[in-house]
Short mmCIF file of C-alpha atoms and ligand atoms in Angstrom, two decimals:
data_model
loop_
_atom_site.label_atom_id
_atom_site.label_comp_id
_atom_site.label_asym_id
_atom_site.label_seq_id
_atom_site.Cartn_x
_atom_site.Cartn_y
_atom_site.Cartn_z
CA MET A 1 -11.30 13.48 -23.57
CA LYS A 2 -8.10 11.50 -23.28
CA ARG A 3 -6.81 11.12 -19.73
CA ARG A 4 -3.08 11.75 -19.28
CA ILE A 5 -1.71 9.21 -16.80
CA THR A 6 1.88 8.67 -15.68
CA LEU A 7 2.91 5.02 -15.97
CA ILE A 8 5.97 3.80 -14.07
CA PRO A 9 6.59 0.17 -15.07
CA GLY A 10 8.99 -0.47 -12.13
CA ASP A 11 11.47 -3.36 -12.08
CA GLY A 12 11.44 -7.09 -11.28
CA ILE A 13 7.92 -8.30 -12.18
CA GLY A 14 6.80 -4.62 -12.43
CA PRO A 15 6.93 -4.25 -16.23
CA GLU A 16 4.91 -7.46 -16.77
CA VAL A 17 2.13 -6.70 -14.27
CA SER A 18 1.90 -3.04 -15.28
CA LEU A 19 1.58 -3.99 -18.95
CA ALA A 20 -1.28 -6.33 -17.96
CA ALA A 21 -2.99 -3.47 -16.08
CA ARG A 22 -2.46 -1.06 -18.98
CA ARG A 23 -4.05 -3.49 -21.44
CA CYS A 24 -7.04 -4.00 -19.12
CA VAL A 25 -7.60 -0.24 -18.70
CA GLU A 26 -7.46 0.21 -22.48
CA ALA A 27 -9.98 -2.63 -22.92
CA THR A 28 -12.51 -0.74 -20.75
CA GLY A 29 -12.71 1.91 -23.47
CA VAL A 30 -11.48 4.72 -21.21
CA GLU A 31 -9.17 6.76 -23.42
CA VAL A 32 -5.74 7.20 -21.91
CA GLN A 33 -2.58 8.89 -23.05
CA TRP A 34 0.14 7.10 -21.09
CA GLU A 35 3.23 9.05 -20.13
CA VAL A 36 5.80 6.31 -19.45
CA VAL A 37 8.67 7.25 -17.12
CA HIS A 38 11.15 5.00 -15.33
CA ALA A 39 12.19 4.61 -11.71
CA GLY A 40 14.03 1.88 -9.84
CA ALA A 41 17.07 -0.35 -10.07
CA ASP A 42 17.24 -0.53 -13.90
CA ILE A 43 17.22 3.25 -14.48
CA MET A 44 19.72 3.64 -11.61
CA GLU A 45 22.31 1.88 -13.80
CA LYS A 46 21.68 4.28 -16.70
CA LYS A 47 21.08 7.61 -14.96
CA GLY A 48 22.82 7.21 -11.60
CA THR A 49 19.59 7.85 -9.69
CA PRO A 50 16.67 5.48 -9.06
CA LEU A 51 14.24 8.43 -9.13
CA PRO A 52 15.00 10.83 -12.03
CA ASP A 53 13.39 14.30 -11.80
CA GLU A 54 11.17 13.60 -14.81
CA VAL A 55 9.22 11.02 -12.77
CA LEU A 56 8.19 13.55 -10.12
CA GLU A 57 7.59 16.22 -12.79
CA SER A 58 5.32 13.88 -14.75
CA ILE A 59 3.23 12.94 -11.69
CA ARG A 60 2.98 16.57 -10.57
CA ARG A 61 1.78 17.52 -14.06
CA ASN A 62 -0.71 14.69 -14.55
CA LYS A 63 -1.75 14.36 -10.87
CA ILE A 64 -2.39 10.68 -11.44
CA ALA A 65 0.00 7.76 -11.80
CA ILE A 66 0.12 3.99 -11.75
CA LYS A 67 3.30 2.23 -10.80
CA GLY A 68 4.74 -1.27 -10.88
CA PRO A 69 6.80 -2.36 -7.87
CA VAL A 70 10.37 -1.17 -7.46
CA THR A 71 13.20 -3.06 -5.73
CA THR A 72 14.85 -1.50 -2.67
CA PRO A 73 18.27 -2.92 -1.78
CA ILE A 74 18.26 -4.35 1.77
CA GLY A 75 20.60 -2.85 4.38
CA SER A 76 22.67 -0.74 1.98
CA GLY A 77 22.42 0.90 -1.45
CA PHE A 78 19.87 3.52 -2.50
CA ARG A 79 16.91 4.44 -0.31
CA SER A 80 13.41 3.34 -1.22
CA VAL A 81 11.97 4.98 -4.35
CA ASN A 82 8.52 4.19 -3.00
CA VAL A 83 9.11 6.04 0.25
CA ALA A 84 10.71 8.97 -1.66
CA LEU A 85 7.71 9.27 -4.01
CA ARG A 86 5.25 9.26 -1.11
CA LYS A 87 7.26 11.87 0.77
CA GLU A 88 8.09 14.15 -2.19
CA LEU A 89 4.48 14.25 -3.38
CA ASP A 90 3.03 14.18 0.15
CA LEU A 91 0.93 11.14 -0.72
CA TYR A 92 0.00 10.85 2.92
CA ALA A 93 -2.71 8.18 2.77
CA CYS A 94 -2.15 4.61 1.72
CA TYR A 95 -5.49 3.01 0.91
CA ARG A 96 -5.56 -0.78 0.66
CA PRO A 97 -8.89 -2.57 0.28
CA CYS A 98 -8.66 -6.29 1.16
CA LYS A 99 -11.58 -8.15 -0.30
CA LEU A 100 -11.97 -11.91 -0.62
CA TYR A 101 -13.32 -12.74 -4.09
CA PRO A 102 -15.34 -15.96 -4.57
CA GLY A 103 -13.13 -18.73 -5.98
CA VAL A 104 -10.00 -17.59 -4.15
CA ARG A 105 -8.84 -20.07 -1.52
CA SER A 106 -8.88 -18.77 2.06
CA PRO A 107 -9.90 -20.26 5.42
CA PHE A 108 -12.34 -17.34 5.71
CA GLN A 109 -15.52 -16.17 4.05
CA ALA A 110 -16.56 -12.76 2.82
CA ILE A 111 -13.67 -10.67 4.10
CA ASP A 112 -13.98 -7.02 3.14
CA LEU A 113 -11.52 -4.90 5.09
CA ILE A 114 -9.93 -1.54 4.27
CA VAL A 115 -6.43 -0.79 5.58
CA VAL A 116 -5.54 2.91 5.80
CA ARG A 117 -1.83 3.43 6.46
CA GLU A 118 -0.11 6.73 7.26
CA ASN A 119 2.58 7.23 4.63
CA THR A 120 4.85 10.11 5.63
CA GLU A 121 6.32 9.59 9.09
CA ASP A 122 7.04 6.97 11.80
CA LEU A 123 10.13 4.74 11.56
CA TYR A 124 9.73 5.02 7.78
CA ALA A 125 10.77 8.69 7.90
CA GLY A 126 14.30 7.61 6.93
CA ILE A 127 15.97 9.45 9.83
CA GLU A 128 18.67 6.91 10.64
CA PHE A 129 22.16 6.91 12.12
CA GLU A 130 24.70 4.19 11.38
CA SER A 131 26.30 2.17 14.16
CA GLY A 132 29.64 3.73 15.14
CA SER A 133 29.09 6.94 13.12
CA PRO A 134 30.03 10.25 14.79
CA GLU A 135 26.38 11.35 14.40
CA ALA A 136 25.09 8.26 16.25
CA LYS A 137 27.64 8.86 19.03
CA THR A 138 26.62 12.53 19.36
CA LEU A 139 22.96 11.53 19.40
CA VAL A 140 23.54 8.94 22.15
CA GLU A 141 25.34 11.56 24.27
CA LYS A 142 22.55 14.09 23.69
CA ILE A 143 19.86 11.56 24.60
CA LYS A 144 21.70 10.61 27.82
CA GLU A 145 21.88 14.30 28.67
CA LEU A 146 18.14 14.78 28.06
CA ASN A 147 17.13 11.51 29.71
CA PRO A 148 19.63 10.26 32.30
CA LYS A 149 17.69 6.97 32.61
CA ALA A 150 18.34 6.10 28.94
CA LYS A 151 20.67 3.10 28.60
CA PHE A 152 22.40 1.93 25.40
CA HIS A 153 24.57 -1.05 24.49
CA PRO A 154 27.80 0.05 22.78
CA GLU A 155 27.57 1.67 19.35
CA PRO A 156 23.86 1.32 18.60
CA ALA A 157 22.43 2.13 15.19
CA ILE A 158 19.46 4.45 15.67
CA SER A 159 16.23 5.05 13.72
CA ILE A 160 13.95 7.90 14.73
CA LYS A 161 10.17 7.49 15.00
CA PRO A 162 8.39 10.84 14.57
CA ILE A 163 4.59 10.83 15.04
CA SER A 164 2.85 14.20 14.80
CA ARG A 165 -0.61 15.54 15.62
CA PHE A 166 -0.81 17.01 12.09
CA ALA A 167 -0.12 13.75 10.24
CA THR A 168 -2.24 11.66 12.61
CA GLU A 169 -5.21 13.99 12.38
CA ARG A 170 -5.27 13.95 8.58
CA ILE A 171 -4.83 10.17 8.25
CA VAL A 172 -7.54 9.41 10.82
CA ARG A 173 -9.86 11.91 9.12
CA PHE A 174 -9.08 10.18 5.79
CA ALA A 175 -10.01 6.82 7.37
CA PHE A 176 -13.33 8.16 8.67
CA GLU A 177 -14.14 9.85 5.35
CA THR A 178 -13.31 6.55 3.61
CA ALA A 179 -15.72 4.80 5.98
CA VAL A 180 -18.47 7.34 5.24
CA LYS A 181 -17.97 7.16 1.43
CA ASN A 182 -17.95 3.36 1.41
CA ASN A 183 -20.91 2.87 3.79
CA ARG A 184 -18.67 1.29 6.42
CA LYS A 185 -19.65 0.99 10.06
CA LYS A 186 -16.46 1.12 12.08
CA VAL A 187 -12.92 2.52 12.20
CA THR A 188 -10.29 0.78 14.38
CA ALA A 189 -7.09 2.63 15.31
CA VAL A 190 -4.09 0.31 15.70
CA HIS A 191 -1.15 1.26 17.94
CA LYS A 192 1.27 0.23 20.66
CA ALA A 193 0.41 3.08 23.02
CA ASN A 194 0.90 0.89 26.10
CA ILE A 195 4.67 0.83 25.39
CA MET A 196 5.34 3.85 23.16
CA LYS A 197 3.38 6.28 25.28
CA CYS A 198 4.64 9.43 23.55
CA THR A 199 4.47 8.50 19.86
CA ASP A 200 1.70 5.88 19.70
CA GLY A 201 0.07 7.55 22.71
CA LEU A 202 -0.32 10.71 20.62
CA PHE A 203 -1.62 8.67 17.65
CA LEU A 204 -4.32 7.13 19.85
CA GLN A 205 -5.23 10.39 21.59
CA VAL A 206 -5.66 12.24 18.27
CA ALA A 207 -7.59 9.29 16.78
CA ARG A 208 -10.04 9.46 19.71
CA GLU A 209 -10.46 13.22 19.21
CA VAL A 210 -11.18 12.85 15.47
CA ALA A 211 -13.56 9.93 16.18
CA LYS A 212 -15.74 12.21 18.36
CA LYS A 213 -16.63 14.25 15.27
CA TYR A 214 -18.13 11.13 13.66
CA GLU A 215 -20.02 9.93 16.77
CA GLY A 216 -23.43 8.50 15.87
CA LYS A 217 -22.33 7.97 12.24
CA ILE A 218 -19.24 5.72 12.40
CA GLN A 219 -18.22 3.58 15.39
CA PHE A 220 -14.69 3.74 16.70
CA ASP A 221 -12.47 1.41 18.69
CA ASP A 222 -8.75 0.72 19.03
CA ARG A 223 -6.47 -2.32 19.28
CA ILE A 224 -2.88 -2.86 20.32
CA VAL A 225 -1.04 -3.98 17.18
CA ASP A 226 0.03 -7.46 18.40
CA ASN A 227 -3.49 -8.27 19.58
CA MET A 228 -4.81 -6.87 16.27
CA CYS A 229 -2.68 -9.36 14.31
CA MET A 230 -4.07 -12.27 16.31
CA GLN A 231 -7.66 -11.05 16.01
CA LEU A 232 -7.31 -10.56 12.26
CA VAL A 233 -6.37 -14.19 11.74
CA GLN A 234 -9.08 -15.41 14.16
CA LYS A 235 -12.06 -13.18 13.43
CA PRO A 236 -11.34 -10.75 10.58
CA ASN A 237 -15.04 -10.15 10.05
CA ASP A 238 -15.22 -8.21 13.33
CA TYR A 239 -13.25 -5.42 11.62
CA ASP A 240 -14.06 -2.94 8.90
CA VAL A 241 -11.68 0.04 8.35
CA LEU A 242 -8.28 -0.05 10.09
CA VAL A 243 -6.11 3.05 10.49
CA LEU A 244 -2.43 2.61 11.36
CA PRO A 245 0.87 4.47 11.62
CA ASN A 246 3.28 3.75 8.77
CA LEU A 247 5.23 0.67 9.92
CA TYR A 248 2.31 -1.26 11.48
CA GLY A 249 0.32 -0.36 8.36
CA ASP A 250 2.99 -1.92 6.17
CA ILE A 251 3.02 -5.16 8.15
CA VAL A 252 -0.73 -5.47 8.73
CA SER A 253 -1.38 -4.81 5.00
CA ASP A 254 0.59 -7.93 4.10
CA LEU A 255 -1.21 -9.88 6.84
CA CYS A 256 -4.56 -8.82 5.38
CA ALA A 257 -3.33 -9.67 1.86
CA GLY A 258 -2.68 -13.19 3.23
CA LEU A 259 -6.29 -13.42 4.42
CA ILE A 260 -7.67 -12.75 0.94
CA GLY A 261 -5.49 -15.07 -1.13
CA GLY A 262 -2.01 -13.53 -1.02
CA LEU A 263 -0.03 -10.59 -2.29
CA GLY A 264 -0.96 -11.36 -5.90
CA ILE A 265 -4.50 -10.09 -5.18
CA ALA A 266 -4.06 -7.01 -2.95
CA PRO A 267 -4.32 -3.58 -4.64
CA GLY A 268 -3.48 -0.16 -3.26
CA ALA A 269 -3.37 3.59 -3.70
CA ASN A 270 -1.25 6.40 -2.25
CA ILE A 271 -3.30 9.56 -2.08
CA GLY A 272 -2.40 13.19 -1.35
CA GLU A 273 -4.02 16.57 -1.90
CA GLY A 274 -2.14 17.17 -5.18
CA ALA A 275 -1.72 13.69 -6.68
CA ALA A 276 -2.60 10.01 -6.43
CA LEU A 277 -0.40 7.04 -7.24
CA PHE A 278 -1.83 3.56 -7.64
CA GLU A 279 0.22 0.43 -6.99
CA ALA A 280 -0.14 -3.13 -5.75
CA THR A 281 0.75 -3.97 -2.14
CA HIS A 282 3.32 -6.51 -3.35
CA GLY A 283 6.96 -5.90 -4.22
CA SER A 284 9.07 -6.64 -7.28
CA ALA A 285 9.38 -10.43 -6.60
CA PRO A 286 12.78 -10.47 -8.40
CA LYS A 287 12.88 -14.27 -8.68
CA TYR A 288 9.94 -14.15 -11.12
CA LYS A 289 11.33 -11.29 -13.25
CA GLY A 290 10.72 -11.86 -16.96
CA LEU A 291 9.13 -15.30 -16.45
CA ASN A 292 5.53 -14.29 -17.26
CA LYS A 293 4.56 -15.98 -13.99
CA ALA A 294 3.46 -13.26 -11.55
CA ASN A 295 -0.18 -12.70 -10.79
CA PRO A 296 -1.36 -9.42 -12.42
CA THR A 297 -4.57 -9.19 -10.33
CA ALA A 298 -3.25 -6.81 -7.66
CA MET A 299 -2.02 -4.41 -10.33
CA ILE A 300 -5.26 -4.67 -12.34
CA LEU A 301 -7.33 -4.06 -9.20
CA SER A 302 -5.09 -1.04 -8.48
CA ALA A 303 -6.09 0.20 -11.94
CA VAL A 304 -9.74 -0.32 -10.92
CA LEU A 305 -9.13 1.97 -7.92
CA MET A 306 -7.51 4.47 -10.28
CA LEU A 307 -10.51 4.47 -12.64
CA ARG A 308 -12.85 5.06 -9.65
CA HIS A 309 -10.63 7.92 -8.49
CA LEU A 310 -10.92 9.44 -11.98
CA GLY A 311 -14.71 9.28 -11.72
CA GLU A 312 -14.94 6.41 -14.23
CA ALA A 313 -17.21 4.35 -11.97
CA LYS A 314 -18.84 2.22 -14.67
CA PRO A 315 -15.65 1.03 -16.44
CA ALA A 316 -14.14 0.46 -12.98
CA ASP A 317 -17.06 -1.77 -11.93
CA GLN A 318 -16.93 -3.61 -15.25
CA LEU A 319 -13.20 -4.31 -14.89
CA GLU A 320 -13.60 -5.43 -11.28
CA ASN A 321 -16.44 -7.75 -12.32
CA ALA A 322 -14.26 -9.21 -15.09
CA VAL A 323 -11.48 -9.90 -12.57
CA ALA A 324 -14.06 -11.48 -10.22
CA THR A 325 -15.38 -13.70 -13.04
CA VAL A 326 -11.91 -15.03 -13.88
CA LEU A 327 -11.10 -15.62 -10.20
CA LYS A 328 -14.40 -17.44 -9.66
CA GLU A 329 -13.87 -19.69 -12.70
CA GLY A 330 -10.36 -20.43 -11.36
CA LYS A 331 -9.16 -21.72 -14.74
CA SER A 332 -7.13 -18.94 -16.36
CA VAL A 333 -5.28 -17.97 -13.20
CA THR A 334 -1.61 -17.86 -12.25
CA TYR A 335 0.19 -20.56 -10.22
CA ASP A 336 -0.34 -18.80 -6.85
CA LEU A 337 -4.12 -19.13 -7.17
CA LYS A 338 -4.06 -22.87 -7.87
CA ALA A 339 -4.43 -25.37 -5.00
CA ASP A 340 -1.15 -26.97 -6.14
CA ARG A 341 1.53 -24.38 -7.00
CA ASN A 342 2.94 -26.78 -9.61
CA ASP A 343 -0.42 -27.22 -11.31
CA PRO A 344 0.42 -27.38 -15.05
CA THR A 345 -2.90 -25.70 -15.94
CA ALA A 346 -1.76 -22.42 -14.32
CA VAL A 347 -1.47 -19.64 -16.92
CA GLY A 348 1.06 -16.81 -17.23
CA THR A 349 0.71 -13.11 -16.40
CA SER A 350 -0.29 -12.06 -19.92
CA GLN A 351 -2.69 -14.99 -20.40
CA MET A 352 -4.52 -14.10 -17.17
CA ALA A 353 -4.82 -10.52 -18.45
CA ASP A 354 -6.18 -11.93 -21.77
CA ALA A 355 -8.83 -13.88 -19.82
CA ILE A 356 -9.84 -10.76 -17.86
CA ILE A 357 -10.10 -8.71 -21.07
CA LYS A 358 -12.23 -11.48 -22.62
CA ALA A 359 -14.53 -11.51 -19.56
CA LEU A 360 -14.80 -7.71 -19.83
CA ILE A 361 -15.92 -7.85 -23.43
CA ARG A 362 -18.22 -10.89 -23.06
P1 LIG B 1 7.44 -9.26 -2.67
O1 LIG B 1 6.05 -8.72 -2.50
O2 LIG B 1 8.15 -8.88 -3.90
O3 LIG B 1 7.39 -10.86 -2.59
C1 LIG B 1 6.92 -11.56 -1.43
C2 LIG B 1 6.40 -12.94 -1.87
O4 LIG B 1 5.19 -12.80 -2.59
C3 LIG B 1 7.38 -13.67 -2.80
O5 LIG B 1 7.30 -15.04 -2.56
C4 LIG B 1 6.82 -13.34 -4.17
O6 LIG B 1 7.19 -14.26 -5.14
C5 LIG B 1 5.31 -13.32 -3.91
N1 LIG B 1 4.64 -12.38 -4.81
C6 LIG B 1 4.70 -11.04 -4.77
N2 LIG B 1 3.97 -10.51 -5.76
C7 LIG B 1 3.44 -11.55 -6.44
C8 LIG B 1 2.60 -11.64 -7.59
N3 LIG B 1 2.14 -10.56 -8.23
N4 LIG B 1 2.26 -12.87 -8.04
C9 LIG B 1 2.70 -13.96 -7.41
N5 LIG B 1 3.50 -13.96 -6.33
C10 LIG B 1 3.87 -12.75 -5.85
O7 LIG B 1 8.22 -8.83 -1.34
P2 LIG B 1 9.78 -8.91 -1.00
O8 LIG B 1 10.35 -10.18 -1.54
O9 LIG B 1 9.84 -8.62 0.43
O10 LIG B 1 10.39 -7.67 -1.77
C11 LIG B 1 11.04 -7.71 -3.04
C12 LIG B 1 11.44 -6.30 -3.40
O11 LIG B 1 10.28 -5.49 -3.62
C13 LIG B 1 12.24 -5.60 -2.31
O12 LIG B 1 13.30 -4.89 -2.92
C14 LIG B 1 11.26 -4.64 -1.68
O13 LIG B 1 11.87 -3.51 -1.13
C15 LIG B 1 10.40 -4.28 -2.88
N6 LIG B 1 9.05 -3.81 -2.54
C16 LIG B 1 8.55 -2.83 -3.33
C17 LIG B 1 7.26 -2.37 -3.11
C18 LIG B 1 6.73 -1.30 -4.01
O14 LIG B 1 7.31 -1.02 -5.04
N7 LIG B 1 5.63 -0.67 -3.65
C19 LIG B 1 6.46 -2.94 -2.09
C20 LIG B 1 7.01 -3.97 -1.33
C21 LIG B 1 8.30 -4.40 -1.57
#
């Protein structure tokens, strides 16, 4: 039976790395009917929206999608397509395995962490008020009325950080279930509850409550986010599954990607009850657009996660092994995986995909 999968190529390096992933999936022999739909900066020019309705409709219909990165203008312009997709489809769990493959340069050995990031609330909720706007002024007055101790400098811009029991409970449960399914030993909740006693305090309290249900099966501890960052670069092997609110999850995911060889390697998935969307941790790296230079590994490993999610365990393992073989050989890899970034033996995006396909068929 052919699988119907939504494919969103994205922009920047997105189309190149997603084509590499598509070719690799096809080489596994899993039969796929790709439904290609477009989101991001390029379609914005044509259709006046970076997220046309047909994208959401296609994902809702197929329940499974793979997506290249999409550019989000900084400071102004349209809001993030990525955030909109996660919110619209309630893809509440961001799952990012960070595994160090032999052959990839890193000061560490045998890292195998899983980052679970909450995807729907926190400072990412997009509830923001511009400096000097009437809404920001009204909000400041209201806050002063509710909390007379609150002090503001003139005309602040304001972002709201909602953290709920509902969203925390389901993400922490997801993290524990991930630990159980993957034979992991420990879940660590990451927070700043010492300072943000209401929001992060609730996150920690709910995490402790959920952890009790797994007592005797999965260990639980917690770390303050700044200390967590230091510990991850000093002794990453002390950690196993991390669960974080949205913003810390975003930042710590990139930190963990750095531990395992960089953003070119780190895959990811956004999972909800009704749909799952697979995408690399990295962004659209606009400076490499169209240069056949970007590393396709993160996108190909995201496709591996997708195949596992579809129940195609054997082709998924075969594709992951092929990626591991090419990384270990270290020959047909992109510039970012070479000791010297100007190494003339580095290959392009499509050539690295060719090498992975060859290793798959060998
Ligand atoms: P980025 O991940 O695009 O790039 C950060 C650094 O990593 C750059 O030096 C880049 O060249 C390098 N890099 C990234 N992917 C690589 C790859 N596959 N191979 C080799 N090198 C790679 O992050 P950024 O520069 O902060 O963001 C660029 C744009 O991407 C922004 O508009 C941002 O909003 C967007 N973004 C999108 C997503 C997504 O679609 N899920 C995620 C993160 C960022």
